[in-house]
Amino acid sequence: MDTVTLEGLEIGTKYKLSGWQMIKEENAKLIIDGKEVTNDYEFTADKENREVQIEFTFDGSTLGGADIG
């Protein structure tokens, strides 16, 4: 799970936050079974600043201890 701080949002505006999981030591996107590990979060701003948590679900059994983030 990543936490993203958003500032300067326009109240009533719809937003889409897209994220992807990274392998830190390679500075590369995490790919499992040929697919990037991604997730989107859509919301309508109800205040100018907020924190959003975006979750990533994947089978990590093949990572072999890689540092992801």
Backbone as CSV, one residue per row, in Angstrom:
resi,resn,N_x,N_y,N_z,CA_x,CA_y,CA_z,C_x,C_y,C_z
1,MET,0.847,-1.166,0.000,0.000,0.000,0.000,0.898,1.235,0.000
2,ASP,0.546,2.187,-0.824,1.239,3.468,-0.860,0.285,4.558,-0.404
3,THR,0.826,5.558,0.283,0.047,6.722,0.680,0.516,7.909,-0.146
4,VAL,-0.434,8.598,-0.770,-0.130,9.743,-1.628,-0.803,10.969,-1.029
5,THR,-0.044,12.058,-0.876,-0.587,13.315,-0.381,-0.915,14.201,-1.575
6,LEU,-2.150,14.650,-1.640,-2.617,15.486,-2.746,-2.959,16.867,-2.210
7,GLU,-2.523,17.904,-2.927,-2.777,19.282,-2.519,-3.304,20.071,-3.708
8,GLY,-4.104,21.083,-3.437,-4.597,21.972,-4.481,-5.705,21.369,-5.332
9,LEU,-6.454,20.431,-4.765,-7.558,19.816,-5.499,-8.715,20.802,-5.611
10,GLU,-9.495,20.678,-6.683,-10.689,21.500,-6.847,-11.885,20.707,-6.342
11,ILE,-12.560,21.238,-5.340,-13.707,20.557,-4.745,-14.765,20.312,-5.819
12,GLY,-15.287,19.083,-5.866,-16.298,18.698,-6.844,-15.737,18.138,-8.139
13,THR,-14.422,18.198,-8.307,-13.778,17.680,-9.515,-13.442,16.211,-9.339
14,LYS,-13.659,15.428,-10.407,-13.312,14.007,-10.379,-11.838,13.846,-10.736
15,TYR,-11.156,12.959,-10.011,-9.741,12.680,-10.234,-9.525,11.179,-10.351
16,LYS,-8.463,10.818,-11.064,-8.051,9.414,-11.154,-6.562,9.349,-10.839
17,LEU,-6.231,8.602,-9.804,-4.848,8.396,-9.393,-4.433,7.006,-9.867
18,SER,-3.369,6.929,-10.646,-2.861,5.644,-11.143,-1.503,5.384,-10.516
19,GLY,-1.302,4.158,-10.060,-0.027,3.803,-9.443,0.448,2.454,-9.918
20,TRP,1.739,2.220,-9.760,2.312,0.932,-10.108,3.375,0.581,-9.096
21,GLN,3.545,-0.704,-8.877,4.523,-1.202,-7.915,5.894,-1.223,-8.580
22,MET,6.927,-0.864,-7.823,8.292,-0.789,-8.350,9.214,-1.756,-7.613
23,ILE,10.266,-2.203,-8.310,11.371,-2.927,-7.689,12.445,-1.880,-7.427
24,LYS,12.692,-1.559,-6.162,13.559,-0.437,-5.798,14.966,-0.541,-6.371
25,GLU,15.644,-1.679,-6.150,17.047,-1.764,-6.559,17.228,-1.732,-8.072
26,GLU,16.173,-2.026,-8.827,16.251,-1.987,-10.290,15.626,-0.720,-10.859
27,ASN,14.925,0.047,-10.012,14.181,1.225,-10.453,13.322,0.877,-11.669
28,ALA,12.604,-0.243,-11.559,11.790,-0.751,-12.663,10.418,-1.159,-12.144
29,LYS,9.445,-1.118,-13.038,8.100,-1.561,-12.673,8.107,-3.052,-12.387
30,LEU,7.338,-3.453,-11.388,7.191,-4.859,-11.042,6.268,-5.526,-12.057
31,ILE,6.753,-6.603,-12.657,5.971,-7.356,-13.633,5.854,-8.790,-13.133
32,ILE,4.619,-9.270,-13.025,4.347,-10.639,-12.592,3.452,-11.286,-13.642
33,ASP,3.846,-12.455,-14.096,3.108,-13.175,-15.149,2.901,-12.306,-16.385
34,GLY,3.926,-11.497,-16.717,3.878,-10.674,-17.919,3.041,-9.418,-17.810
35,LYS,2.541,-9.092,-16.611,1.695,-7.909,-16.442,2.261,-6.996,-15.366
36,GLU,2.198,-5.673,-15.623,2.591,-4.700,-14.611,1.606,-4.767,-13.448
37,VAL,2.121,-4.588,-12.231,1.267,-4.554,-11.043,0.825,-3.103,-10.859
38,THR,-0.445,-2.834,-11.177,-0.974,-1.473,-11.145,-2.299,-1.438,-10.398
39,ASN,-2.727,-0.225,-10.087,-4.056,-0.020,-9.533,-4.433,1.440,-9.750
40,ASP,-5.711,1.691,-9.909,-6.241,3.040,-10.069,-7.185,3.341,-8.914
41,TYR,-7.254,4.614,-8.556,-8.173,5.065,-7.510,-8.873,6.305,-8.041
42,GLU,-10.187,6.250,-8.167,-10.957,7.382,-8.653,-11.769,7.975,-7.510
43,PHE,-11.840,9.306,-7.478,-12.591,9.974,-6.419,-13.004,11.364,-6.874
44,THR,-13.990,11.912,-6.190,-14.391,13.298,-6.379,-13.918,14.065,-5.154
45,ALA,-13.166,15.133,-5.385,-12.576,15.894,-4.281,-13.670,16.541,-3.435
46,ASP,-13.579,16.313,-2.125,-14.498,16.963,-1.194,-13.769,17.987,-0.327
47,LYS,-12.458,18.103,-0.535,-11.644,19.129,0.125,-10.392,19.352,-0.725
48,GLU,-9.674,20.442,-0.464,-8.536,20.821,-1.301,-7.314,19.934,-1.102
49,ASN,-7.127,19.413,0.096,-5.965,18.575,0.401,-6.437,17.273,1.025
50,ARG,-5.789,16.174,0.660,-6.144,14.894,1.267,-5.043,13.876,1.030
51,GLU,-5.081,12.830,1.825,-4.191,11.691,1.624,-5.017,10.542,1.081
52,VAL,-4.445,9.833,0.117,-5.113,8.700,-0.505,-4.207,7.490,-0.357
53,GLN,-4.786,6.370,0.000,-4.020,5.125,0.058,-4.427,4.261,-1.120
54,ILE,-3.428,3.778,-1.853,-3.680,2.933,-3.011,-3.034,1.578,-2.749
55,GLU,-3.818,0.521,-2.923,-3.361,-0.834,-2.617,-3.003,-1.584,-3.895
56,PHE,-2.056,-2.501,-3.762,-1.638,-3.359,-4.867,-1.758,-4.809,-4.412
57,THR,-2.435,-5.619,-5.203,-2.622,-7.021,-4.868,-1.920,-7.875,-5.916
58,PHE,-1.035,-8.767,-5.447,-0.312,-9.636,-6.374,0.268,-10.812,-5.613
59,ASP,0.655,-11.851,-6.345,1.298,-13.032,-5.772,2.798,-12.753,-5.706
60,GLY,3.308,-12.524,-4.513,4.714,-12.184,-4.340,5.622,-13.376,-4.131
61,SER,5.117,-14.578,-4.330,5.912,-15.780,-4.042,7.135,-15.933,-4.941
62,THR,7.160,-15.250,-6.076,8.297,-15.378,-6.996,9.293,-14.234,-6.875
63,LEU,9.109,-13.341,-5.916,9.969,-12.159,-5.813,11.344,-12.458,-5.229
64,GLY,11.476,-13.513,-4.488,12.775,-13.891,-3.944,13.404,-12.845,-3.050
65,GLY,12.613,-12.130,-2.272,13.145,-11.148,-1.333,13.439,-9.790,-1.933
66,ALA,12.989,-9.516,-3.147,13.223,-8.213,-3.779,12.576,-7.111,-2.950
67,ASP,13.245,-5.950,-2.890,12.740,-4.787,-2.166,11.831,-4.012,-3.105
68,ILE,10.535,-4.019,-2.812,9.592,-3.313,-3.667,9.068,-2.096,-2.944
69,GLY,8.552,-1.160,-3.701,8.008,0.034,-3.080,7.336,0.914,-4.059
